[in-house]
mmCIF file with all atom_site columns, C-alpha atoms in Angstrom:
data_model
loop_
_atom_site.group_PDB
_atom_site.id
_atom_site.type_symbol
_atom_site.label_atom_id
_atom_site.label_alt_id
_atom_site.label_comp_id
_atom_site.label_asym_id
_atom_site.label_entity_id
_atom_site.label_seq_id
_atom_site.pdbx_PDB_ins_code
_atom_site.Cartn_x
_atom_site.Cartn_y
_atom_site.Cartn_z
_atom_site.occupancy
_atom_site.B_iso_or_equiv
_atom_site.pdbx_formal_charge
_atom_site.auth_seq_id
_atom_site.auth_comp_id
_atom_site.auth_asym_id
_atom_site.auth_atom_id
_atom_site.pdbx_PDB_model_num
ATOM 1   C CA . UNK A 1 1   ? -65.729 8.362   92.908 1.00 44.00 ? 681 UNK A CA 1
ATOM 2   C CA . UNK A 1 2   ? -64.477 9.827   89.610 1.00 42.00 ? 682 UNK A CA 1
ATOM 3   C CA . UNK A 1 3   ? -61.593 7.373   89.638 1.00 45.00 ? 683 UNK A CA 1
ATOM 4   C CA . UNK A 1 4   ? -64.013 4.486   90.248 1.00 44.00 ? 684 UNK A CA 1
ATOM 5   C CA . UNK A 1 5   ? -66.265 5.610   87.396 1.00 43.00 ? 685 UNK A CA 1
ATOM 6   C CA . UNK A 1 6   ? -63.237 5.922   85.115 1.00 46.00 ? 686 UNK A CA 1
ATOM 7   C CA . UNK A 1 7   ? -62.068 2.422   86.035 1.00 45.00 ? 687 UNK A CA 1
ATOM 8   C CA . UNK A 1 8   ? -65.562 1.107   85.334 1.00 44.00 ? 688 UNK A CA 1
ATOM 9   C CA . UNK A 1 9   ? -65.541 2.693   81.882 1.00 41.00 ? 689 UNK A CA 1
ATOM 10  C CA . UNK A 1 10  ? -62.128 1.196   81.127 1.00 40.00 ? 690 UNK A CA 1
ATOM 11  C CA . UNK A 1 11  ? -63.312 -2.292  82.193 1.00 36.00 ? 691 UNK A CA 1
ATOM 12  C CA . UNK A 1 12  ? -66.444 -1.944  80.091 1.00 39.00 ? 692 UNK A CA 1
ATOM 13  C CA . UNK A 1 13  ? -64.368 -0.818  77.117 1.00 41.00 ? 693 UNK A CA 1
ATOM 14  C CA . UNK A 1 14  ? -61.989 -3.769  77.519 1.00 32.00 ? 694 UNK A CA 1
ATOM 15  C CA . UNK A 1 15  ? -64.898 -6.207  77.848 1.00 40.00 ? 695 UNK A CA 1
ATOM 16  C CA . UNK A 1 16  ? -66.551 -4.695  74.774 1.00 44.00 ? 696 UNK A CA 1
ATOM 17  C CA . UNK A 1 17  ? -63.332 -4.988  72.788 1.00 44.00 ? 697 UNK A CA 1
ATOM 18  C CA . UNK A 1 18  ? -62.820 -8.565  73.950 1.00 40.00 ? 698 UNK A CA 1
ATOM 19  C CA . UNK A 1 19  ? -66.374 -9.495  72.959 1.00 41.00 ? 699 UNK A CA 1
ATOM 20  C CA . UNK A 1 20  ? -65.915 -7.804  69.607 1.00 42.00 ? 700 UNK A CA 1
ATOM 21  C CA . UNK A 1 21  ? -62.640 -9.639  68.913 1.00 40.00 ? 701 UNK A CA 1
ATOM 22  C CA . UNK A 1 22  ? -64.195 -12.935 70.037 1.00 41.00 ? 702 UNK A CA 1
ATOM 23  C CA . UNK A 1 23  ? -67.129 -12.363 67.719 1.00 42.00 ? 703 UNK A CA 1
ATOM 24  C CA . UNK A 1 24  ? -64.780 -11.492 64.882 1.00 41.00 ? 704 UNK A CA 1
ATOM 25  C CA . UNK A 1 25  ? -62.599 -14.572 65.421 1.00 41.00 ? 705 UNK A CA 1
ATOM 26  C CA . UNK A 1 26  ? -65.609 -16.878 65.711 1.00 41.00 ? 706 UNK A CA 1
ATOM 27  C CA . UNK A 1 27  ? -67.098 -15.467 62.517 1.00 43.00 ? 707 UNK A CA 1
ATOM 28  C CA . UNK A 1 28  ? -63.914 -16.407 60.670 1.00 44.00 ? 708 UNK A CA 1
ATOM 29  C CA . UNK A 1 29  ? -63.758 -19.941 62.110 1.00 52.00 ? 709 UNK A CA 1
ATOM 30  C CA . UNK A 1 30  ? -64.390 -22.976 59.879 1.00 51.00 ? 710 UNK A CA 1
ATOM 31  C CA . UNK A 1 31  ? -67.651 -23.687 61.734 1.00 52.00 ? 711 UNK A CA 1
ATOM 32  C CA . UNK A 1 32  ? -68.912 -20.174 61.089 1.00 54.00 ? 712 UNK A CA 1
ATOM 33  C CA . UNK A 1 33  ? -67.887 -20.393 57.450 1.00 52.00 ? 713 UNK A CA 1
ATOM 34  C CA . UNK A 1 34  ? -69.735 -23.683 57.088 1.00 52.00 ? 714 UNK A CA 1
ATOM 35  C CA . UNK A 1 35  ? -72.806 -22.122 58.702 1.00 55.00 ? 715 UNK A CA 1
ATOM 36  C CA . UNK A 1 36  ? -72.697 -19.188 56.298 1.00 54.00 ? 716 UNK A CA 1
ATOM 37  C CA . UNK A 1 37  ? -72.377 -21.631 53.386 1.00 54.00 ? 717 UNK A CA 1
ATOM 38  C CA . UNK A 1 38  ? -75.410 -23.544 54.623 1.00 52.00 ? 718 UNK A CA 1
ATOM 39  C CA . UNK A 1 39  ? -77.444 -20.331 54.891 1.00 53.00 ? 719 UNK A CA 1
ATOM 40  C CA . UNK A 1 40  ? -76.421 -19.324 51.376 1.00 52.00 ? 720 UNK A CA 1
ATOM 41  C CA . UNK A 1 41  ? -77.366 -22.787 50.095 1.00 52.00 ? 721 UNK A CA 1
ATOM 42  C CA . UNK A 1 42  ? -80.866 -22.457 51.541 1.00 53.00 ? 722 UNK A CA 1
ATOM 43  C CA . UNK A 1 43  ? -81.383 -19.227 49.643 1.00 54.00 ? 723 UNK A CA 1
ATOM 44  C CA . UNK A 1 44  ? -80.919 -20.831 46.208 1.00 61.00 ? 724 UNK A CA 1
ATOM 45  C CA . UNK A 1 45  ? -82.919 -23.588 44.499 1.00 62.00 ? 725 UNK A CA 1
ATOM 46  C CA . UNK A 1 46  ? -81.376 -27.028 44.204 1.00 61.00 ? 726 UNK A CA 1
ATOM 47  C CA . UNK A 1 47  ? -79.727 -27.971 40.910 1.00 72.00 ? 727 UNK A CA 1
ATOM 48  C CA . UNK A 1 48  ? -78.010 -31.170 39.814 1.00 74.00 ? 728 UNK A CA 1
ATOM 49  C CA . UNK A 1 49  ? -75.032 -29.282 38.371 1.00 83.00 ? 729 UNK A CA 1
ATOM 50  C CA . UNK A 1 50  ? -72.761 -29.585 41.426 1.00 82.00 ? 730 UNK A CA 1
ATOM 51  C CA . UNK A 1 51  ? -73.458 -33.279 42.180 1.00 87.00 ? 731 UNK A CA 1
ATOM 52  C CA . UNK A 1 52  ? -73.270 -34.147 38.463 1.00 91.00 ? 732 UNK A CA 1
ATOM 53  C CA . UNK A 1 53  ? -69.801 -32.575 38.191 1.00 92.00 ? 733 UNK A CA 1
ATOM 54  C CA . UNK A 1 54  ? -68.640 -34.506 41.262 1.00 92.00 ? 734 UNK A CA 1
ATOM 55  C CA . UNK A 1 55  ? -69.998 -37.789 39.861 1.00 94.00 ? 735 UNK A CA 1
ATOM 56  C CA . UNK A 1 56  ? -68.409 -37.174 36.456 1.00 94.00 ? 736 UNK A CA 1
ATOM 57  C CA . UNK A 1 57  ? -65.112 -36.325 38.103 1.00 93.00 ? 737 UNK A CA 1
ATOM 58  C CA . UNK A 1 58  ? -65.218 -39.496 40.190 1.00 94.00 ? 738 UNK A CA 1
ATOM 59  C CA . UNK A 1 59  ? -65.969 -41.587 37.104 1.00 95.00 ? 739 UNK A CA 1
ATOM 60  C CA . UNK A 1 60  ? -62.933 -40.186 35.275 1.00 94.00 ? 740 UNK A CA 1
ATOM 61  C CA . UNK A 1 61  ? -60.740 -40.561 38.377 1.00 94.00 ? 741 UNK A CA 1
ATOM 62  C CA . UNK A 1 62  ? -61.829 -44.172 38.789 1.00 94.00 ? 742 UNK A CA 1
ATOM 63  C CA . UNK A 1 63  ? -61.018 -44.944 35.147 1.00 94.00 ? 743 UNK A CA 1
ATOM 64  C CA . UNK A 1 64  ? -57.578 -43.318 35.448 1.00 93.00 ? 744 UNK A CA 1
ATOM 65  C CA . UNK A 1 65  ? -56.668 -44.950 38.759 1.00 93.00 ? 745 UNK A CA 1
ATOM 66  C CA . UNK A 1 66  ? -57.972 -48.400 37.810 1.00 93.00 ? 746 UNK A CA 1
ATOM 67  C CA . UNK A 1 67  ? -56.251 -48.202 34.429 1.00 92.00 ? 747 UNK A CA 1
ATOM 68  C CA . UNK A 1 68  ? -52.941 -47.761 36.223 1.00 92.00 ? 748 UNK A CA 1
ATOM 69  C CA . UNK A 1 69  ? -53.543 -50.248 39.035 1.00 92.00 ? 749 UNK A CA 1
ATOM 70  C CA . UNK A 1 70  ? -54.899 -53.105 36.922 1.00 91.00 ? 750 UNK A CA 1
ATOM 71  C CA . UNK A 1 71  ? -52.033 -53.016 34.426 1.00 91.00 ? 751 UNK A CA 1
ATOM 72  C CA . UNK A 1 72  ? -49.161 -52.197 36.752 1.00 92.00 ? 752 UNK A CA 1
ATOM 73  C CA . UNK A 1 73  ? -47.774 -55.724 37.208 1.00 91.00 ? 753 UNK A CA 1
ATOM 74  C CA . UNK A 1 74  ? -47.990 -56.442 33.476 1.00 90.00 ? 754 UNK A CA 1
ATOM 75  C CA . UNK A 1 75  ? -46.261 -53.167 32.578 1.00 91.00 ? 755 UNK A CA 1
ATOM 76  C CA . UNK A 1 76  ? -43.442 -53.718 35.041 1.00 91.00 ? 756 UNK A CA 1
ATOM 77  C CA . UNK A 1 77  ? -42.809 -57.178 33.678 1.00 89.00 ? 757 UNK A CA 1
ATOM 78  C CA . UNK A 1 78  ? -43.312 -56.789 29.925 1.00 88.00 ? 758 UNK A CA 1
ATOM 79  C CA . UNK A 1 79  ? -42.128 -53.204 29.335 1.00 90.00 ? 759 UNK A CA 1
ATOM 80  C CA . UNK A 1 80  ? -39.659 -52.432 32.115 1.00 89.00 ? 760 UNK A CA 1
ATOM 81  C CA . UNK A 1 81  ? -38.521 -56.083 32.239 1.00 87.00 ? 761 UNK A CA 1
ATOM 82  C CA . UNK A 1 82  ? -38.512 -56.238 36.015 1.00 86.00 ? 762 UNK A CA 1
ATOM 83  C CA . UNK A 1 83  ? -38.163 -59.505 37.912 1.00 87.00 ? 763 UNK A CA 1
ATOM 84  C CA . UNK A 1 84  ? -41.315 -61.063 39.386 1.00 88.00 ? 764 UNK A CA 1
ATOM 85  C CA . UNK A 1 85  ? -40.299 -60.518 43.030 1.00 89.00 ? 765 UNK A CA 1
ATOM 86  C CA . UNK A 1 86  ? -39.256 -56.943 42.256 1.00 89.00 ? 766 UNK A CA 1
ATOM 87  C CA . UNK A 1 87  ? -42.578 -56.213 40.532 1.00 90.00 ? 767 UNK A CA 1
ATOM 88  C CA . UNK A 1 88  ? -44.682 -57.723 43.322 1.00 91.00 ? 768 UNK A CA 1
ATOM 89  C CA . UNK A 1 89  ? -42.817 -55.815 46.039 1.00 92.00 ? 769 UNK A CA 1
ATOM 90  C CA . UNK A 1 90  ? -43.191 -52.456 44.306 1.00 92.00 ? 770 UNK A CA 1
ATOM 91  C CA . UNK A 1 91  ? -46.859 -52.989 43.455 1.00 93.00 ? 771 UNK A CA 1
ATOM 92  C CA . UNK A 1 92  ? -47.619 -53.845 47.098 1.00 93.00 ? 772 UNK A CA 1
ATOM 93  C CA . UNK A 1 93  ? -45.695 -50.778 48.298 1.00 94.00 ? 773 UNK A CA 1
ATOM 94  C CA . UNK A 1 94  ? -47.531 -48.522 45.865 1.00 94.00 ? 774 UNK A CA 1
ATOM 95  C CA . UNK A 1 95  ? -50.935 -49.928 46.807 1.00 92.00 ? 775 UNK A CA 1
ATOM 96  C CA . UNK A 1 96  ? -50.189 -49.499 50.500 1.00 93.00 ? 776 UNK A CA 1
ATOM 97  C CA . UNK A 1 97  ? -49.054 -45.910 49.998 1.00 93.00 ? 777 UNK A CA 1
ATOM 98  C CA . UNK A 1 98  ? -52.065 -45.114 47.849 1.00 93.00 ? 778 UNK A CA 1
ATOM 99  C CA . UNK A 1 99  ? -54.541 -46.197 50.497 1.00 91.00 ? 779 UNK A CA 1
ATOM 100 C CA . UNK A 1 100 ? -52.690 -44.594 53.423 1.00 93.00 ? 780 UNK A CA 1
ATOM 101 C CA . UNK A 1 101 ? -52.289 -41.148 51.867 1.00 94.00 ? 781 UNK A CA 1
ATOM 102 C CA . UNK A 1 102 ? -56.073 -40.439 52.017 1.00 93.00 ? 782 UNK A CA 1
ATOM 103 C CA . UNK A 1 103 ? -55.782 -40.382 55.822 1.00 93.00 ? 783 UNK A CA 1
ATOM 104 C CA . UNK A 1 104 ? -53.450 -37.385 55.475 1.00 93.00 ? 784 UNK A CA 1
ATOM 105 C CA . UNK A 1 105 ? -55.751 -35.907 52.853 1.00 93.00 ? 785 UNK A CA 1
ATOM 106 C CA . UNK A 1 106 ? -58.719 -36.192 55.202 1.00 92.00 ? 786 UNK A CA 1
ATOM 107 C CA . UNK A 1 107 ? -56.791 -34.401 57.957 1.00 94.00 ? 787 UNK A CA 1
ATOM 108 C CA . UNK A 1 108 ? -55.843 -31.559 55.613 1.00 92.00 ? 788 UNK A CA 1
ATOM 109 C CA . UNK A 1 109 ? -59.394 -31.271 54.316 1.00 91.00 ? 789 UNK A CA 1
ATOM 110 C CA . UNK A 1 110 ? -60.972 -31.167 57.786 1.00 90.00 ? 790 UNK A CA 1
ATOM 111 C CA . UNK A 1 111 ? -58.396 -29.155 59.726 1.00 90.00 ? 791 UNK A CA 1
ATOM 112 C CA . UNK A 1 112 ? -56.332 -27.023 57.367 1.00 89.00 ? 792 UNK A CA 1
ATOM 113 C CA . UNK A 1 113 ? -57.304 -26.377 53.768 1.00 91.00 ? 793 UNK A CA 1
ATOM 114 C CA . UNK A 1 114 ? -60.945 -27.328 53.449 1.00 91.00 ? 794 UNK A CA 1
ATOM 115 C CA . UNK A 1 115 ? -62.342 -29.914 51.044 1.00 92.00 ? 795 UNK A CA 1
ATOM 116 C CA . UNK A 1 116 ? -62.316 -27.823 47.873 1.00 92.00 ? 796 UNK A CA 1
ATOM 117 C CA . UNK A 1 117 ? -58.706 -26.627 48.246 1.00 94.00 ? 797 UNK A CA 1
ATOM 118 C CA . UNK A 1 118 ? -57.550 -30.135 49.165 1.00 94.00 ? 798 UNK A CA 1
ATOM 119 C CA . UNK A 1 119 ? -59.185 -31.571 46.046 1.00 94.00 ? 799 UNK A CA 1
ATOM 120 C CA . UNK A 1 120 ? -57.635 -28.902 43.801 1.00 94.00 ? 800 UNK A CA 1
ATOM 121 C CA . UNK A 1 121 ? -54.146 -29.326 45.289 1.00 94.00 ? 801 UNK A CA 1
ATOM 122 C CA . UNK A 1 122 ? -54.376 -33.118 45.028 1.00 94.00 ? 802 UNK A CA 1
ATOM 123 C CA . UNK A 1 123 ? -55.594 -32.855 41.453 1.00 94.00 ? 803 UNK A CA 1
ATOM 124 C CA . UNK A 1 124 ? -52.427 -30.985 40.491 1.00 95.00 ? 804 UNK A CA 1
ATOM 125 C CA . UNK A 1 125 ? -50.297 -33.868 41.783 1.00 96.00 ? 805 UNK A CA 1
ATOM 126 C CA . UNK A 1 126 ? -52.619 -36.362 40.118 1.00 95.00 ? 806 UNK A CA 1
ATOM 127 C CA . UNK A 1 127 ? -52.422 -34.681 36.699 1.00 95.00 ? 807 UNK A CA 1
ATOM 128 C CA . UNK A 1 128 ? -48.652 -34.249 36.951 1.00 96.00 ? 808 UNK A CA 1
ATOM 129 C CA . UNK A 1 129 ? -48.275 -37.948 37.732 1.00 95.00 ? 809 UNK A CA 1
ATOM 130 C CA . UNK A 1 130 ? -50.546 -39.064 34.885 1.00 95.00 ? 810 UNK A CA 1
ATOM 131 C CA . UNK A 1 131 ? -48.803 -36.806 32.375 1.00 95.00 ? 811 UNK A CA 1
ATOM 132 C CA . UNK A 1 132 ? -45.358 -38.026 33.441 1.00 95.00 ? 812 UNK A CA 1
ATOM 133 C CA . UNK A 1 133 ? -46.590 -41.621 33.421 1.00 93.00 ? 813 UNK A CA 1
ATOM 134 C CA . UNK A 1 134 ? -47.860 -41.183 29.862 1.00 92.00 ? 814 UNK A CA 1
ATOM 135 C CA . UNK A 1 135 ? -44.555 -39.668 28.767 1.00 92.00 ? 815 UNK A CA 1
ATOM 136 C CA . UNK A 1 136 ? -42.566 -42.473 30.391 1.00 91.00 ? 816 UNK A CA 1
ATOM 137 C CA . UNK A 1 137 ? -44.593 -45.020 28.426 1.00 89.00 ? 817 UNK A CA 1
ATOM 138 C CA . UNK A 1 138 ? -44.715 -43.126 25.120 1.00 89.00 ? 818 UNK A CA 1
ATOM 139 C CA . UNK A 1 139 ? -41.195 -41.696 24.754 1.00 88.00 ? 819 UNK A CA 1
ATOM 140 C CA . UNK A 1 140 ? -38.514 -44.274 23.953 1.00 84.00 ? 820 UNK A CA 1
ATOM 141 C CA . UNK A 1 141 ? -35.683 -42.798 26.114 1.00 86.00 ? 821 UNK A CA 1
ATOM 142 C CA . UNK A 1 142 ? -37.916 -43.343 29.170 1.00 85.00 ? 822 UNK A CA 1
ATOM 143 C CA . UNK A 1 143 ? -38.333 -47.100 28.577 1.00 85.00 ? 823 UNK A CA 1
ATOM 144 C CA . UNK A 1 144 ? -35.923 -49.921 27.737 1.00 85.00 ? 824 UNK A CA 1
ATOM 145 C CA . UNK A 1 145 ? -35.581 -51.482 24.298 1.00 82.00 ? 825 UNK A CA 1
ATOM 146 C CA . UNK A 1 146 ? -37.893 -54.302 23.271 1.00 83.00 ? 826 UNK A CA 1
ATOM 147 C CA . UNK A 1 147 ? -36.884 -57.904 23.780 1.00 80.00 ? 827 UNK A CA 1
ATOM 148 C CA . UNK A 1 148 ? -34.875 -59.609 21.059 1.00 77.00 ? 828 UNK A CA 1
ATOM 149 C CA . UNK A 1 149 ? -35.611 -63.284 21.324 1.00 71.00 ? 829 UNK A CA 1
ATOM 150 C CA . UNK A 1 150 ? -34.959 -64.298 24.923 1.00 74.00 ? 830 UNK A CA 1
ATOM 151 C CA . UNK A 1 151 ? -32.809 -61.235 25.631 1.00 80.00 ? 831 UNK A CA 1
ATOM 152 C CA . UNK A 1 152 ? -34.712 -58.458 27.415 1.00 82.00 ? 832 UNK A CA 1
ATOM 153 C CA . UNK A 1 153 ? -32.601 -55.467 28.478 1.00 84.00 ? 833 UNK A CA 1
ATOM 154 C CA . UNK A 1 154 ? -33.644 -54.232 31.932 1.00 83.00 ? 834 UNK A CA 1
ATOM 155 C CA . UNK A 1 155 ? -34.682 -50.647 32.506 1.00 85.00 ? 835 UNK A CA 1
ATOM 156 C CA . UNK A 1 156 ? -31.971 -48.242 33.605 1.00 86.00 ? 836 UNK A CA 1
ATOM 157 C CA . UNK A 1 157 ? -31.994 -46.473 36.951 1.00 89.00 ? 837 UNK A CA 1
ATOM 158 C CA . UNK A 1 158 ? -33.144 -43.255 35.263 1.00 90.00 ? 838 UNK A CA 1
ATOM 159 C CA . UNK A 1 159 ? -36.026 -45.021 33.534 1.00 90.00 ? 839 UNK A CA 1
ATOM 160 C CA . UNK A 1 160 ? -37.144 -46.640 36.770 1.00 91.00 ? 840 UNK A CA 1
ATOM 161 C CA . UNK A 1 161 ? -36.820 -43.302 38.588 1.00 92.00 ? 841 UNK A CA 1
ATOM 162 C CA . UNK A 1 162 ? -39.011 -41.463 36.090 1.00 93.00 ? 842 UNK A CA 1
ATOM 163 C CA . UNK A 1 163 ? -41.635 -44.201 36.154 1.00 94.00 ? 843 UNK A CA 1
ATOM 164 C CA . UNK A 1 164 ? -41.834 -44.475 39.925 1.00 94.00 ? 844 UNK A CA 1
ATOM 165 C CA . UNK A 1 165 ? -41.807 -40.684 40.361 1.00 95.00 ? 845 UNK A CA 1
ATOM 166 C CA . UNK A 1 166 ? -44.867 -40.532 38.116 1.00 95.00 ? 846 UNK A CA 1
ATOM 167 C CA . UNK A 1 167 ? -46.475 -43.455 39.934 1.00 94.00 ? 847 UNK A CA 1
ATOM 168 C CA . UNK A 1 168 ? -46.084 -41.907 43.390 1.00 95.00 ? 848 UNK A CA 1
ATOM 169 C CA . UNK A 1 169 ? -47.261 -38.499 42.196 1.00 95.00 ? 849 UNK A CA 1
ATOM 170 C CA . UNK A 1 170 ? -50.545 -40.159 41.269 1.00 95.00 ? 850 UNK A CA 1
ATOM 171 C CA . UNK A 1 171 ? -50.524 -41.880 44.653 1.00 94.00 ? 851 UNK A CA 1
ATOM 172 C CA . UNK A 1 172 ? -50.197 -38.536 46.437 1.00 93.00 ? 852 UNK A CA 1
ATOM 173 C CA . UNK A 1 173 ? -52.905 -37.096 44.216 1.00 93.00 ? 853 UNK A CA 1
ATOM 174 C CA . UNK A 1 174 ? -55.385 -39.761 45.228 1.00 91.00 ? 854 UNK A CA 1
ATOM 175 C CA . UNK A 1 175 ? -54.995 -38.664 48.862 1.00 87.00 ? 855 UNK A CA 1
ATOM 176 C CA . UNK A 1 176 ? -57.177 -35.598 48.571 1.00 88.00 ? 856 UNK A CA 1
ATOM 177 C CA . UNK A 1 177 ? -59.492 -36.915 45.893 1.00 92.00 ? 857 UNK A CA 1
ATOM 178 C CA . UNK A 1 178 ? -60.461 -40.148 47.629 1.00 89.00 ? 858 UNK A CA 1
ATOM 179 C CA . UNK A 1 179 ? -60.844 -38.552 51.050 1.00 91.00 ? 859 UNK A CA 1
ATOM 180 C CA . UNK A 1 180 ? -62.567 -35.256 50.207 1.00 92.00 ? 860 UNK A CA 1
ATOM 181 C CA . UNK A 1 181 ? -64.567 -35.723 47.007 1.00 93.00 ? 861 UNK A CA 1
ATOM 182 C CA . UNK A 1 182 ? -67.421 -37.771 48.471 1.00 91.00 ? 862 UNK A CA 1
ATOM 183 C CA . UNK A 1 183 ? -68.122 -35.468 51.460 1.00 90.00 ? 863 UNK A CA 1
ATOM 184 C CA . UNK A 1 184 ? -67.691 -32.444 49.193 1.00 92.00 ? 864 UNK A CA 1
ATOM 185 C CA . UNK A 1 185 ? -70.392 -33.805 46.914 1.00 89.00 ? 865 UNK A CA 1
ATOM 186 C CA . UNK A 1 186 ? -72.645 -34.545 49.893 1.00 87.00 ? 866 UNK A CA 1
ATOM 187 C CA . UNK A 1 187 ? -72.293 -30.923 51.050 1.00 86.00 ? 867 UNK A CA 1
ATOM 188 C CA . UNK A 1 188 ? -74.119 -29.788 47.903 1.00 84.00 ? 868 UNK A CA 1
ATOM 189 C CA . UNK A 1 189 ? -77.362 -30.916 49.548 1.00 84.00 ? 869 UNK A CA 1
ATOM 190 C CA . UNK A 1 190 ? -79.289 -29.158 52.304 1.00 81.00 ? 870 UNK A CA 1
ATOM 191 C CA . UNK A 1 191 ? -80.021 -31.625 55.123 1.00 77.00 ? 871 UNK A CA 1
ATOM 192 C CA . UNK A 1 192 ? -82.798 -29.410 56.511 1.00 80.00 ? 872 UNK A CA 1
ATOM 193 C CA . UNK A 1 193 ? -84.814 -29.998 53.338 1.00 80.00 ? 873 UNK A CA 1
ATOM 194 C CA . UNK A 1 194 ? -86.574 -33.412 53.270 1.00 80.00 ? 874 UNK A CA 1
ATOM 195 C CA . UNK A 1 195 ? -86.456 -33.478 49.470 1.00 81.00 ? 875 UNK A CA 1
ATOM 196 C CA . UNK A 1 196 ? -82.733 -32.737 49.276 1.00 79.00 ? 876 UNK A CA 1
ATOM 197 C CA . UNK A 1 197 ? -82.029 -35.174 52.113 1.00 80.00 ? 877 UNK A CA 1
ATOM 198 C CA . UNK A 1 198 ? -83.712 -37.904 50.039 1.00 82.00 ? 878 UNK A CA 1
ATOM 199 C CA . UNK A 1 199 ? -81.695 -36.911 46.978 1.00 82.00 ? 879 UNK A CA 1
ATOM 200 C CA . UNK A 1 200 ? -78.533 -37.041 49.078 1.00 84.00 ? 880 UNK A CA 1
ATOM 201 C CA . UNK A 1 201 ? -79.108 -40.730 49.797 1.00 84.00 ? 881 UNK A CA 1
ATOM 202 C CA . UNK A 1 202 ? -79.343 -41.353 46.057 1.00 87.00 ? 882 UNK A CA 1
ATOM 203 C CA . UNK A 1 203 ? -76.122 -39.410 45.536 1.00 89.00 ? 883 UNK A CA 1
ATOM 204 C CA . UNK A 1 204 ? -74.121 -41.934 47.596 1.00 90.00 ? 884 UNK A CA 1
ATOM 205 C CA . UNK A 1 205 ? -75.532 -44.741 45.451 1.00 90.00 ? 885 UNK A CA 1
ATOM 206 C CA . UNK A 1 206 ? -74.610 -42.925 42.238 1.00 93.00 ? 886 UNK A CA 1
ATOM 207 C CA . UNK A 1 207 ? -71.140 -42.105 43.593 1.00 94.00 ? 887 UNK A CA 1
ATOM 208 C CA . UNK A 1 208 ? -70.225 -45.727 44.282 1.00 94.00 ? 888 UNK A CA 1
ATOM 209 C CA . UNK A 1 209 ? -71.855 -46.666 40.997 1.00 95.00 ? 889 UNK A CA 1
ATOM 210 C CA . UNK A 1 210 ? -69.463 -44.239 39.277 1.00 95.00 ? 890 UNK A CA 1
ATOM 211 C CA . UNK A 1 211 ? -66.494 -45.915 41.020 1.00 95.00 ? 891 UNK A CA 1
ATOM 212 C CA . UNK A 1 212 ? -67.565 -49.377 39.860 1.00 95.00 ? 892 UNK A CA 1
ATOM 213 C CA . UNK A 1 213 ? -68.344 -48.166 36.341 1.00 96.00 ? 893 UNK A CA 1
ATOM 214 C CA . UNK A 1 214 ? -64.860 -46.646 36.145 1.00 95.00 ? 894 UNK A CA 1
ATOM 215 C CA . UNK A 1 215 ? -63.285 -49.944 37.227 1.00 94.00 ? 895 UNK A CA 1
ATOM 216 C CA . UNK A 1 216 ? -65.364 -51.802 34.624 1.00 95.00 ? 896 UNK A CA 1
ATOM 217 C CA . UNK A 1 217 ? -64.398 -49.408 31.820 1.00 94.00 ? 897 UNK A CA 1
ATOM 218 C CA . UNK A 1 218 ? -60.706 -49.498 32.759 1.00 92.00 ? 898 UNK A CA 1
ATOM 219 C CA . UNK A 1 219 ? -60.699 -53.291 32.963 1.00 90.00 ? 899 UNK A CA 1
ATOM 220 C CA . UNK A 1 220 ? -62.508 -53.623 29.635 1.00 89.00 ? 900 UNK A CA 1
ATOM 221 C CA . UNK A 1 221 ? -60.366 -51.155 27.713 1.00 85.00 ? 901 UNK A CA 1
ATOM 222 C CA . UNK A 1 222 ? -57.136 -52.259 29.411 1.00 67.00 ? 902 UNK A CA 1
#
């Protein structure tokens, strides 16, 4: 009987420990973290600060990306003196890469890093690419000499390498920004509140308005 009671206590202890560890692991899961975030959001009044920052960020990102994309063919032809077929092939490759990378960014945001960390990591690549792209256009050793009459010296392998390294850094950077920024902005609203749910619908309109405004500004200034 004593042995049976002892075995029962050991089983109960093991079950208690298992339940405790299960509770601990579930509390640290992404779903539990999202639930805690939602509870914390309900405890504070709504402000436009978070959505406004997201919209401003998207506007600036749209201007930067569109400024590069809209002028890429012209830059390759008039500054780097690339052939037409060469320019078209590389622009198509860059565009394809740019719009495939967000699929990877979405996976990382949903399954690994979370939206905020994915956006921050992508932004580092984005900024590095834009800075290097600016340097490649502004510093003379990174671009070929100007045309003299009908003679246009082509860019060297190093100059092309620097330019395309900068270009694909921006492409990688768009992966997290384009895939995670919109849902991250939408998470600033509490769906259980009818007022915030209505404001959330307006946020999507403002977000795509920011994208189009960025394209307009880039096309006008470019």
